[in-house]
PDB file of C-alpha atoms and ligand atoms in Angstrom:
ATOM      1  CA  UNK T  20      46.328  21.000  88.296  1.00 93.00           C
ATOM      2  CA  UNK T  21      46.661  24.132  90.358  1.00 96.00           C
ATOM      3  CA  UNK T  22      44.511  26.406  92.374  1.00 97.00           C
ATOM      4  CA  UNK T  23      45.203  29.974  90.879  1.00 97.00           C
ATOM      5  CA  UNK T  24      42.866  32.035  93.380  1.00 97.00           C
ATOM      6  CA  UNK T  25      41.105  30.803  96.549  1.00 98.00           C
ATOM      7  CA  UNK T  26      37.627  32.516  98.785  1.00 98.00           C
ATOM      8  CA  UNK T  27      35.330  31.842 100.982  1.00 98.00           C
ATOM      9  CA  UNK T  28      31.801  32.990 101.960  1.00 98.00           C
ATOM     10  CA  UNK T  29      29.664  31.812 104.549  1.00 98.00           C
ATOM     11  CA  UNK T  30      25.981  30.539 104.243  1.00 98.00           C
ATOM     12  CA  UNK T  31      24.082  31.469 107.159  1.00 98.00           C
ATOM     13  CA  UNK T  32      21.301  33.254 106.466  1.00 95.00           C
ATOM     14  CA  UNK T  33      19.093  33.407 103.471  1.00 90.00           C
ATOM     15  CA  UNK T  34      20.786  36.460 102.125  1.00 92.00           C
ATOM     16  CA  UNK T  35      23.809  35.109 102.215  1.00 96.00           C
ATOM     17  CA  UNK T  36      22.496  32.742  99.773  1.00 95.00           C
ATOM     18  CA  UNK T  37      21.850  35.962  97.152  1.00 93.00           C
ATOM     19  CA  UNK T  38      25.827  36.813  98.129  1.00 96.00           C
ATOM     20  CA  UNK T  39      26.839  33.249  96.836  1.00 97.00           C
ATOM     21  CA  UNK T  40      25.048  33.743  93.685  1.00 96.00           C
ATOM     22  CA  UNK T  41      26.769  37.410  92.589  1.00 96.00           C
ATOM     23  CA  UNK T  42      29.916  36.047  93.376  1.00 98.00           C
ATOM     24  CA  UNK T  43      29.527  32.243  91.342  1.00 98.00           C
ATOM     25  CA  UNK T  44      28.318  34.645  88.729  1.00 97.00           C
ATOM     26  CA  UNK T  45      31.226  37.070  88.977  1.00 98.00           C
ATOM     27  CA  UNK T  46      34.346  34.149  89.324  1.00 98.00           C
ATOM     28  CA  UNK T  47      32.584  32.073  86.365  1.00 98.00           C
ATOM     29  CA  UNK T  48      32.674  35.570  84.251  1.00 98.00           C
ATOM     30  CA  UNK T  49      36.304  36.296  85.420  1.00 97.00           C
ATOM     31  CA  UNK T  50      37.410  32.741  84.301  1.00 97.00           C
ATOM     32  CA  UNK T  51      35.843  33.170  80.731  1.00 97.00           C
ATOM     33  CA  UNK T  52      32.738  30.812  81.115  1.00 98.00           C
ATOM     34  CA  UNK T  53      29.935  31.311  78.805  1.00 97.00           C
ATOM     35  CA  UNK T  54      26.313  32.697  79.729  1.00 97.00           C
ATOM     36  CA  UNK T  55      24.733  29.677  79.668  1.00 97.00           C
ATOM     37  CA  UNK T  56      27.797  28.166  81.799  1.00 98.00           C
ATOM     38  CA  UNK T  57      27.689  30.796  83.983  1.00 98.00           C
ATOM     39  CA  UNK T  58      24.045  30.245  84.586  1.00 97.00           C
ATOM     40  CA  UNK T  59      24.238  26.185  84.920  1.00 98.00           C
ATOM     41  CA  UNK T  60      27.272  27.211  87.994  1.00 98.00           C
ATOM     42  CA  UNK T  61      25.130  29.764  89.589  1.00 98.00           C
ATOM     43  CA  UNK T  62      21.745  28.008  89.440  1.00 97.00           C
ATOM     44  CA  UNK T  63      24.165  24.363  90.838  1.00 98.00           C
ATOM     45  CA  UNK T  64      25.639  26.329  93.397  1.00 98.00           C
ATOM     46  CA  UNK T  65      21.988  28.017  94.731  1.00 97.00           C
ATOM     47  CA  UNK T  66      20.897  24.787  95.196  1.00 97.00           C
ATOM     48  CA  UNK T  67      23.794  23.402  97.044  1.00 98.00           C
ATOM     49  CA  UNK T  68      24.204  26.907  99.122  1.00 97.00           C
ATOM     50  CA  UNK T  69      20.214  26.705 100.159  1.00 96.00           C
ATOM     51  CA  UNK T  70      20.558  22.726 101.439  1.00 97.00           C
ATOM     52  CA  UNK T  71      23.611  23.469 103.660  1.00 98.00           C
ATOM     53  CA  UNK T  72      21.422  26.266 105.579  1.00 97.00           C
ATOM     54  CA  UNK T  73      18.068  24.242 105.472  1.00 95.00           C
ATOM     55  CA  UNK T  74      19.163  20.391 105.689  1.00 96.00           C
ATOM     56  CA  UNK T  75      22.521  21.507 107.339  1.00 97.00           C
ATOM     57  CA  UNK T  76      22.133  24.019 109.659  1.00 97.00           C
ATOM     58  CA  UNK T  77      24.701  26.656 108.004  1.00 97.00           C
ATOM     59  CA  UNK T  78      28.032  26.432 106.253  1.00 98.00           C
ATOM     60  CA  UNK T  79      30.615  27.889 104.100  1.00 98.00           C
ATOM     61  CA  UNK T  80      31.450  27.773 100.494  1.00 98.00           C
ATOM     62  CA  UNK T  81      35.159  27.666  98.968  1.00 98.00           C
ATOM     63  CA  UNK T  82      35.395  29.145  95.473  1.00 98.00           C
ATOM     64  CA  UNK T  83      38.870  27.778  93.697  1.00 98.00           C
ATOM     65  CA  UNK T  84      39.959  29.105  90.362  1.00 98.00           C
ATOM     66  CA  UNK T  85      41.250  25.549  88.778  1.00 98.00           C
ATOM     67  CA  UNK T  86      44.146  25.573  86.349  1.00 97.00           C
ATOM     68  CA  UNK T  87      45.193  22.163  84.254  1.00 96.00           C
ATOM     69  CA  UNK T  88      47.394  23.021  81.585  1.00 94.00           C
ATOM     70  CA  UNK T  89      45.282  24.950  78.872  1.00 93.00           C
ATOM     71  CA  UNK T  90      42.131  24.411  80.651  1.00 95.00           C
ATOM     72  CA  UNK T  91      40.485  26.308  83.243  1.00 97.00           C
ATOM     73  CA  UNK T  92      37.806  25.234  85.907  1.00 98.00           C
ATOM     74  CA  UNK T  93      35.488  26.589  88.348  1.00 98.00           C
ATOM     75  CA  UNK T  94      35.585  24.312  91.734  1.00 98.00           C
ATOM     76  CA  UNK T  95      33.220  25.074  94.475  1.00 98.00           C
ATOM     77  CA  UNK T  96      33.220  23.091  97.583  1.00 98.00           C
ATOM     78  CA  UNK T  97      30.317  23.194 100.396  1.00 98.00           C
ATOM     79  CA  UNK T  98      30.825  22.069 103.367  1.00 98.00           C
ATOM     80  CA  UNK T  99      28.408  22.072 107.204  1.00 98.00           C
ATOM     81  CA  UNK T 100      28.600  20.191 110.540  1.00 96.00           C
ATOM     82  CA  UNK T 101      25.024  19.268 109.948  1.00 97.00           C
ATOM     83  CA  UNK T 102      23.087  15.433 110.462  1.00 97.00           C
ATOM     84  CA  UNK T 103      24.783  14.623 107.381  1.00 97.00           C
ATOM     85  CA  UNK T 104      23.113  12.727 104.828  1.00 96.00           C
ATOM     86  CA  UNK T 105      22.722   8.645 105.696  1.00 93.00           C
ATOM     87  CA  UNK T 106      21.767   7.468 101.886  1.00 94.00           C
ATOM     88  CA  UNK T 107      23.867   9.474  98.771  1.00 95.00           C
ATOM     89  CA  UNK T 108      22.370   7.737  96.335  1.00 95.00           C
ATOM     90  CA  UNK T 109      18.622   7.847  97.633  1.00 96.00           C
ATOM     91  CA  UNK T 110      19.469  11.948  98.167  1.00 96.00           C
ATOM     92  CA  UNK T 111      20.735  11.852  95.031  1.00 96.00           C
ATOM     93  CA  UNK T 112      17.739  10.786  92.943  1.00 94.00           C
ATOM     94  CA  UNK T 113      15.419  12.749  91.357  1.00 91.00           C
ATOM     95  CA  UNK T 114      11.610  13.634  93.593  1.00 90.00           C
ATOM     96  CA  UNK T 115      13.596  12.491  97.137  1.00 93.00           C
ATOM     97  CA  UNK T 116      12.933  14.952  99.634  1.00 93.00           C
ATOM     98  CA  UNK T 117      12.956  14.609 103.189  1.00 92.00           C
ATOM     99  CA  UNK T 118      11.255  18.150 103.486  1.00 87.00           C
ATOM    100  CA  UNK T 119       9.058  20.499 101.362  1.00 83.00           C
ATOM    101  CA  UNK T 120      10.780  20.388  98.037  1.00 82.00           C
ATOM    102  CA  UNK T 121      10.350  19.636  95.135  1.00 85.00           C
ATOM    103  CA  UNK T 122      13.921  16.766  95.548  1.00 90.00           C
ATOM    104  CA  UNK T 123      15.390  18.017  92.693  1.00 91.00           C
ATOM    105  CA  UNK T 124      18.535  20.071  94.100  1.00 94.00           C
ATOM    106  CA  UNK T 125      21.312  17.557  94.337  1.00 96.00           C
ATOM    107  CA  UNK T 126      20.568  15.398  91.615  1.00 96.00           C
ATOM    108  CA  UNK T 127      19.812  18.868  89.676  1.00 96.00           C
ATOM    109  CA  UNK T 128      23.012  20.442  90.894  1.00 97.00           C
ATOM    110  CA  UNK T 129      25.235  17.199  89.513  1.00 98.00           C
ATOM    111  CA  UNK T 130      23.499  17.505  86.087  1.00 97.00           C
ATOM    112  CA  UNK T 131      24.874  20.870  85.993  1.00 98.00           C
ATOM    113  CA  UNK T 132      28.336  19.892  86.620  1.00 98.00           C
ATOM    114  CA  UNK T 133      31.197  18.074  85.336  1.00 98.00           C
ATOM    115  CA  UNK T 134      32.698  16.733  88.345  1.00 98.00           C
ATOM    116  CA  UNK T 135      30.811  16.041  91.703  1.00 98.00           C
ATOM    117  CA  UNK T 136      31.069  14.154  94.630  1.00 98.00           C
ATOM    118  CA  UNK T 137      29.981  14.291  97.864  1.00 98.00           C
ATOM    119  CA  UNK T 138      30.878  13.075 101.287  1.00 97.00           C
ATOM    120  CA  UNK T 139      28.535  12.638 104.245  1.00 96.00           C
ATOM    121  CA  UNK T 140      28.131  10.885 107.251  1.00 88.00           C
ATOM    122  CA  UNK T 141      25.409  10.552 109.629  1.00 88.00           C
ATOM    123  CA  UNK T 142      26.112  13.564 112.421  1.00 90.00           C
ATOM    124  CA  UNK T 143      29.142  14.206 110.963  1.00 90.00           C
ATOM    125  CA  UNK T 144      27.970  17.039 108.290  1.00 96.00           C
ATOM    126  CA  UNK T 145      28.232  17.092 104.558  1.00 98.00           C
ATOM    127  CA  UNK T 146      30.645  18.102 102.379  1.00 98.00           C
ATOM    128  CA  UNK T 147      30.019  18.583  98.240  1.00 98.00           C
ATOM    129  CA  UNK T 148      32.484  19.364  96.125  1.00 98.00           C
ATOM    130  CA  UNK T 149      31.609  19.951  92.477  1.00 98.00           C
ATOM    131  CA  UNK T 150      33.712  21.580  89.289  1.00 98.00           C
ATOM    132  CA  UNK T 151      33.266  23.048  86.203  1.00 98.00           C
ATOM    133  CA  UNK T 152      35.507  23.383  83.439  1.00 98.00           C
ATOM    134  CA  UNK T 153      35.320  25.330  80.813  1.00 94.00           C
TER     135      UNK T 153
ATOM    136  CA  UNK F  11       9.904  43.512 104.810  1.00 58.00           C
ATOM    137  CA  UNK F  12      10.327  43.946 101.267  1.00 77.00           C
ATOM    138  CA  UNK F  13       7.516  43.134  98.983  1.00 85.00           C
ATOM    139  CA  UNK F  14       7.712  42.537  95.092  1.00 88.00           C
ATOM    140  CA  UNK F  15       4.515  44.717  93.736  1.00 90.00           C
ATOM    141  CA  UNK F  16       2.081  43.430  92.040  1.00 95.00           C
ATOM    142  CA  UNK F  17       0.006  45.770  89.510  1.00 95.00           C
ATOM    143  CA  UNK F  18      -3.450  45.516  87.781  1.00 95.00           C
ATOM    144  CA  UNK F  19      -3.826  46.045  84.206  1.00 92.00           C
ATOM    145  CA  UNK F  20      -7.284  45.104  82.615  1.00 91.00           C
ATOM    146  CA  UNK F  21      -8.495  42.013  84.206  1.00 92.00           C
ATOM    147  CA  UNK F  22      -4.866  40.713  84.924  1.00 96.00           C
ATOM    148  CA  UNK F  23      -2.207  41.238  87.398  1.00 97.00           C
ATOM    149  CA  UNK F  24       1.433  41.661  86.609  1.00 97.00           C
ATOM    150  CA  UNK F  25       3.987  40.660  88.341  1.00 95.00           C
ATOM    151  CA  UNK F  26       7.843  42.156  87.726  1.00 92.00           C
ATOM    152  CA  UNK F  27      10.663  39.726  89.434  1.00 89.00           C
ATOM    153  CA  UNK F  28      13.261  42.822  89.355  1.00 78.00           C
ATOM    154  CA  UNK F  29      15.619  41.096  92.145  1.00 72.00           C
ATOM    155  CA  UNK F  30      17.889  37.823  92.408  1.00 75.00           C
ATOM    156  CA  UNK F  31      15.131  36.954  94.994  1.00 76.00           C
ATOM    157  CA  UNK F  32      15.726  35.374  98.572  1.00 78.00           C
ATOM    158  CA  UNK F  33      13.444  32.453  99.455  1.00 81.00           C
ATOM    159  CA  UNK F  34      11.456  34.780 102.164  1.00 85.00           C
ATOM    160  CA  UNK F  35      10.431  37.251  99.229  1.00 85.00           C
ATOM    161  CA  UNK F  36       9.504  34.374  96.962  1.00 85.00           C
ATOM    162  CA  UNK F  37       7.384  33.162  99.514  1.00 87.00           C
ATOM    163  CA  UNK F  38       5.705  36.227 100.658  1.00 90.00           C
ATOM    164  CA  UNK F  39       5.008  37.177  96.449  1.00 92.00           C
ATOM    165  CA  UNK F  40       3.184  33.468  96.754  1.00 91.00           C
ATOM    166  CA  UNK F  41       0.807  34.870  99.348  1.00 92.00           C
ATOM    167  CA  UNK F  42       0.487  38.733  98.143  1.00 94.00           C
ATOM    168  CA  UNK F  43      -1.056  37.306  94.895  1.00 94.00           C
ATOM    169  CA  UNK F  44      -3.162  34.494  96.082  1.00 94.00           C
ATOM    170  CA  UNK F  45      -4.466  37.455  98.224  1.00 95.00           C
ATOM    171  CA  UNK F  46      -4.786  40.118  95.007  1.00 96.00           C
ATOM    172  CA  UNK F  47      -6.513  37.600  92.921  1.00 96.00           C
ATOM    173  CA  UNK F  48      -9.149  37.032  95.048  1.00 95.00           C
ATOM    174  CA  UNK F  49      -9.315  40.919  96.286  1.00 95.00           C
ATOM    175  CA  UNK F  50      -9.570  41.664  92.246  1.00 96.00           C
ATOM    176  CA  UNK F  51     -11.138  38.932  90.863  1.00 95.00           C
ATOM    177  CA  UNK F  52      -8.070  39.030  88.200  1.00 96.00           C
ATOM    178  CA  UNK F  53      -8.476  36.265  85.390  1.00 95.00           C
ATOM    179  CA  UNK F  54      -5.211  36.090  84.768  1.00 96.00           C
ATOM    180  CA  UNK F  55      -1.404  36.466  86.317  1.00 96.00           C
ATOM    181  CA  UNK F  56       1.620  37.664  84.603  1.00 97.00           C
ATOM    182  CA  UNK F  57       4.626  36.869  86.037  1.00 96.00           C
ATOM    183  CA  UNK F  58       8.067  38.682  84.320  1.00 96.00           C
ATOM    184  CA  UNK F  59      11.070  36.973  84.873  1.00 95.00           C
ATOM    185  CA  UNK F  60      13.161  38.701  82.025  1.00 95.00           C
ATOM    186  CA  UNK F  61      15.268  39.867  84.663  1.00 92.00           C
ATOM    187  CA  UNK F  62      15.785  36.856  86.387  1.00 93.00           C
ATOM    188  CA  UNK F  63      19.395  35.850  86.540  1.00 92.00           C
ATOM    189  CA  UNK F  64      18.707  32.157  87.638  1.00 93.00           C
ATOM    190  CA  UNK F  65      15.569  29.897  88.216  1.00 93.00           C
ATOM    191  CA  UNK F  66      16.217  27.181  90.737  1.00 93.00           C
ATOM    192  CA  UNK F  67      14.525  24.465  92.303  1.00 91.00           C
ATOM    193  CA  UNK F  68      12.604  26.556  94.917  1.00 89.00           C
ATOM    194  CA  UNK F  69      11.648  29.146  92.753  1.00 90.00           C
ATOM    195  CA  UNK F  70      10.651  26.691  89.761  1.00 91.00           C
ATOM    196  CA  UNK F  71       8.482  25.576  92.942  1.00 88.00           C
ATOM    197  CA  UNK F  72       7.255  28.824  94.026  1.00 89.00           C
ATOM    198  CA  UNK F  73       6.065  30.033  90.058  1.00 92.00           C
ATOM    199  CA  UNK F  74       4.733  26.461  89.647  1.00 91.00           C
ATOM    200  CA  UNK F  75       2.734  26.701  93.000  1.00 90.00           C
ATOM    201  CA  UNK F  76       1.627  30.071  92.295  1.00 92.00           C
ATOM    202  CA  UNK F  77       0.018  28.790  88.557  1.00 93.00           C
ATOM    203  CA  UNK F  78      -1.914  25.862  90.668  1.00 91.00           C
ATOM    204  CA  UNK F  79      -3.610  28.592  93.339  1.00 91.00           C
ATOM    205  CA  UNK F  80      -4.163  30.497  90.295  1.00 93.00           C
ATOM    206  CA  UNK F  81      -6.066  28.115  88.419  1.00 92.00           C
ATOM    207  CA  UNK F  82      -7.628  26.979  91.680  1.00 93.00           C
ATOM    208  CA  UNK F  83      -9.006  30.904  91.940  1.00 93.00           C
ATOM    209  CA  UNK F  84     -10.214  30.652  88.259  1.00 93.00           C
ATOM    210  CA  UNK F  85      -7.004  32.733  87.198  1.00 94.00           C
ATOM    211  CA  UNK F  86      -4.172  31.527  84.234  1.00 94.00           C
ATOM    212  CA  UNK F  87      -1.017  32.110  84.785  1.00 95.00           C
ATOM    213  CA  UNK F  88       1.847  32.993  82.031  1.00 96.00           C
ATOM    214  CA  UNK F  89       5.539  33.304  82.552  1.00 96.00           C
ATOM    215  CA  UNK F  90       6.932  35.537  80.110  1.00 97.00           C
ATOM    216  CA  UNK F  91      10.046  36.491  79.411  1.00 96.00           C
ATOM    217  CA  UNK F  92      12.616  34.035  80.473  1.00 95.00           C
ATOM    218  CA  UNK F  93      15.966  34.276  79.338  1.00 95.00           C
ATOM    219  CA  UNK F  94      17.573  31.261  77.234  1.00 95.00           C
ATOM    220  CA  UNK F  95      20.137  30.593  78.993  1.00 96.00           C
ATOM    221  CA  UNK F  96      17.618  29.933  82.195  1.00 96.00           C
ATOM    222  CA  UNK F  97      15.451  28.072  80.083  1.00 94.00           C
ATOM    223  CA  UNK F  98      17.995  25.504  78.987  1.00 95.00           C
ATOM    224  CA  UNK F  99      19.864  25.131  82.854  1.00 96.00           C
ATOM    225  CA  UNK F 100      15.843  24.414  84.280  1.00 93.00           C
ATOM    226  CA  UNK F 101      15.544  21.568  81.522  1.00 92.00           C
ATOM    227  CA  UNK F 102      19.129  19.807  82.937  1.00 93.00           C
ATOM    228  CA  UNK F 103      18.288  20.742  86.253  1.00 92.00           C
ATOM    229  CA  UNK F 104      14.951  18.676  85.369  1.00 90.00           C
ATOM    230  CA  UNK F 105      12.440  21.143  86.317  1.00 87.00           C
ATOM    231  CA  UNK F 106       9.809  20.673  83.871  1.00 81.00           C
ATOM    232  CA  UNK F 107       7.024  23.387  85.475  1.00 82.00           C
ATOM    233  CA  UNK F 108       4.030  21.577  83.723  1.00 76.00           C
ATOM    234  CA  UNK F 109       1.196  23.197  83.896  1.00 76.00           C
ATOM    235  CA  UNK F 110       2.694  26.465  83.571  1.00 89.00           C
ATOM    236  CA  UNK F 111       2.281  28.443  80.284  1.00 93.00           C
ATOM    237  CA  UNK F 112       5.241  30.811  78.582  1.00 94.00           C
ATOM    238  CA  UNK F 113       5.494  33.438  76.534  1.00 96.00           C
ATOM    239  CA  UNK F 114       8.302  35.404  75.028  1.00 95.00           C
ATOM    240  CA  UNK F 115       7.315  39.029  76.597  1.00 95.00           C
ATOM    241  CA  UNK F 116       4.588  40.849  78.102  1.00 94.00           C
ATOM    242  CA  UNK F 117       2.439  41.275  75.153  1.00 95.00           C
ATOM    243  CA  UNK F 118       2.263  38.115  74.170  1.00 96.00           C
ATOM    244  CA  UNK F 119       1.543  37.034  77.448  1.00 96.00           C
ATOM    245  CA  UNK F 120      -1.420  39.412  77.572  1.00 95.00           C
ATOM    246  CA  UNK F 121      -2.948  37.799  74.112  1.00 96.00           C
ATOM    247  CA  UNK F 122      -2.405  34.370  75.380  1.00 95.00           C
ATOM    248  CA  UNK F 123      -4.371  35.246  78.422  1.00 95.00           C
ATOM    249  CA  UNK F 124      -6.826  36.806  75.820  1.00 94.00           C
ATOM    250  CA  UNK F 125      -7.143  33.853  74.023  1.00 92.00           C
ATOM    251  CA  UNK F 126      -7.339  31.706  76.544  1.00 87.00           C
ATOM    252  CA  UNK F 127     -10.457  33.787  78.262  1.00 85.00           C
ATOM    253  CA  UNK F 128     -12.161  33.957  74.833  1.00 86.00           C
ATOM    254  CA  UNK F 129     -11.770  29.967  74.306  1.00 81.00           C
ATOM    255  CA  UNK F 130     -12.217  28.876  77.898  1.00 69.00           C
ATOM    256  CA  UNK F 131     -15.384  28.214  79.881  1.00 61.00           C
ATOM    257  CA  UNK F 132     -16.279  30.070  82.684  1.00 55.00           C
TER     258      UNK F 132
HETATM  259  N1  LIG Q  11      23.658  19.412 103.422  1.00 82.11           N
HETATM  260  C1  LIG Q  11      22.772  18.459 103.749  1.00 82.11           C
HETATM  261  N2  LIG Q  11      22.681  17.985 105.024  1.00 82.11           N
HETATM  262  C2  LIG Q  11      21.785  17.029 105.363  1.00 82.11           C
HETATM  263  N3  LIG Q  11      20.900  16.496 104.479  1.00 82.11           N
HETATM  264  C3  LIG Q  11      20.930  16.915 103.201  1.00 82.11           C
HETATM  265  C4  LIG Q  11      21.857  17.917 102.766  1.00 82.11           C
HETATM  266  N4  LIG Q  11      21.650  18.127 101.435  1.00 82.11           N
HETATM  267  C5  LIG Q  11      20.647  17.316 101.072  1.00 82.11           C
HETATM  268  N5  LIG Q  11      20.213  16.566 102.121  1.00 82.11           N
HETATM  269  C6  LIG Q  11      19.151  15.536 102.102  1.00 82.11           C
HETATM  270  O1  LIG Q  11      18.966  15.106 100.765  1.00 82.11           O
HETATM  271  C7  LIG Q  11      17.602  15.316 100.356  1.00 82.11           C
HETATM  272  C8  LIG Q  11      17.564  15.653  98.887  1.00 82.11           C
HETATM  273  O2  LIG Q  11      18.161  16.932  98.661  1.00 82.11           O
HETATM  274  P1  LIG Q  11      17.696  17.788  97.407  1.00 82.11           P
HETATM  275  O3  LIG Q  11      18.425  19.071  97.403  1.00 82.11           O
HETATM  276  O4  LIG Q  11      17.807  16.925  96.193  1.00 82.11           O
HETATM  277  O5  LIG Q  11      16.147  18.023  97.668  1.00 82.11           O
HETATM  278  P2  LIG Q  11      15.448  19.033  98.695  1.00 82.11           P
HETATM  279  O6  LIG Q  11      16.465  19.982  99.247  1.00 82.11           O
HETATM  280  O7  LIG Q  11      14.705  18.224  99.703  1.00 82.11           O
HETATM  281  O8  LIG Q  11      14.421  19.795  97.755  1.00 82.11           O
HETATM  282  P3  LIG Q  11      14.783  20.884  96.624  1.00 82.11           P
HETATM  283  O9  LIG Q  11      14.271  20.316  95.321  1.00 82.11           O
HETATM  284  O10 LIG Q  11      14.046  22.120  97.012  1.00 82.11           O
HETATM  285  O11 LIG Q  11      16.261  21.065  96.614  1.00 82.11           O
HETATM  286  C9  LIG Q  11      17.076  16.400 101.282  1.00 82.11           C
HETATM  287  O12 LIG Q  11      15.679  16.349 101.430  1.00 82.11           O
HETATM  288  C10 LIG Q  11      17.815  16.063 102.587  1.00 82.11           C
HETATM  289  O13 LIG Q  11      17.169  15.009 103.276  1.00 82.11           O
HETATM  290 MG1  LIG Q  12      17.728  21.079  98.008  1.00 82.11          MG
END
């Protein structure tokens, strides 16, 4: 597998969150994916984009243009230097919420994908890295 | 700030979601039309998302919070307009909006509200 084009974009302000959006929306049209594929990235990546500014304090996002032989993937990986999440699996599950939502984002966001994982220690930020491919 | 407007037509207020919306506007839309409801005595809110590029977890939220004030304030709320391919990524993403009514455009929105006003009680 190869990475065929690398960015980055930072997430600290709400806006920012609009600029993540346009440009999911813009690599997953470049790399050929679908509308409804394009949508499921976007709508994944919103969600992952808003809980590294409100859970982590700010961050940045790395788009990757994925090549493996014929096929072709979107990877996006999120990473902040915020508290970090002490239970995956409980964060994971559908209605958790340690705040005012509705606890749907991460478990949400991994339905949406074909390949997620994510790494997290308490006060030692988060990191999620999640692909698509097409 | 920027504000989304929010226009009265008949007895109902329509709402246009034109812009891939930041969470600030979302939330200040959620107050503006508690506010106009009330201020108009509107019986029913129509909220166009045709545009809409994307409907994630905060603004499944924010539409979903919007219908309960609604109904609280004696108005129904329809969503109208929202594209397929958003309709099928809220299902995986596991929203499921109960409670929420939808409609393929505006003027079917409009006779749902109609209907629903005609069959209700008030
Ligand atoms: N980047 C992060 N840093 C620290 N904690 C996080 C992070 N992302 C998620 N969490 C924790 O995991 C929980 C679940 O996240 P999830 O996105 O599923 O729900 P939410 O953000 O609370 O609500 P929403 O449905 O609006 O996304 C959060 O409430 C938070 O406690
Ligand atoms: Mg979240």
């Amino acid at each position: 597998m190869v990475v065929v084009r690398r960015a980055a974009l930072e997430i600290r302000r709400e806006e920012d969150m609009v600029r993540v959006r346009r440009s999911v929306r813009q690599w997953a049209d470049e790399l050929g994916f679908g509308l409804v594929d394009q949508t499921k990235l976007v709508t994944a990546a919103s969600e992952l984009s808003r809980n590294a500014l409100v859970h982590g304090g700010g961050g940045t996002v790395v788009f990757e243009a994925l090549e493996d032989g014929p096929r072709r993937g979107l990877r996006l990986t999120f990473t902040d230097e915020g508290p970090g999440i002490p239970d995956v699996e409980l964060a994971l599950s559908d209605g958790y919420t340690t705040g005012s939502g509705l606890g749907f984002g991460l478990g949400g966001a991994k339905r949406l994908v074909n390949e997620f994982s994510i790494e997290s220690r308490r006060g030692a930020g988060t990191r999620v890295v999640m692909t698509r491919w097409k | 700030m920027d504000r989304i407007p929010i226009l009265k037509m008949g007895a109902f207020l329509l709402v246009t979601i034109q812009v891939d919306m930041h969470d600030r506007l979302a939330m200040a839309l959620q107050d503006d039309l508690s506010n106009k409801i009330v201020e108009t005595g509107a019986r029913g809110v129509l909220i166009d998302i045709s545009s809409l590029e994307m409907v994630d977890s905060f603004i499944g939220r924010m539409i979903a919070n919007i219908a309960s004030v609604a109904r609280v304030l004696d108005a129904e709320t329809v969503v109208v307009g929202m594209r397929p391919a958003v309709a099928i990524t809220l299902v995986e993403l596991g929203l499921s909006l109960h409670g929420v009514r939808t409609a393929l455009d505006v003027e079917r929105g409009m006779e749902l509200l109609e209907t629903a006003l005609a069959d209700g009680p008030r």
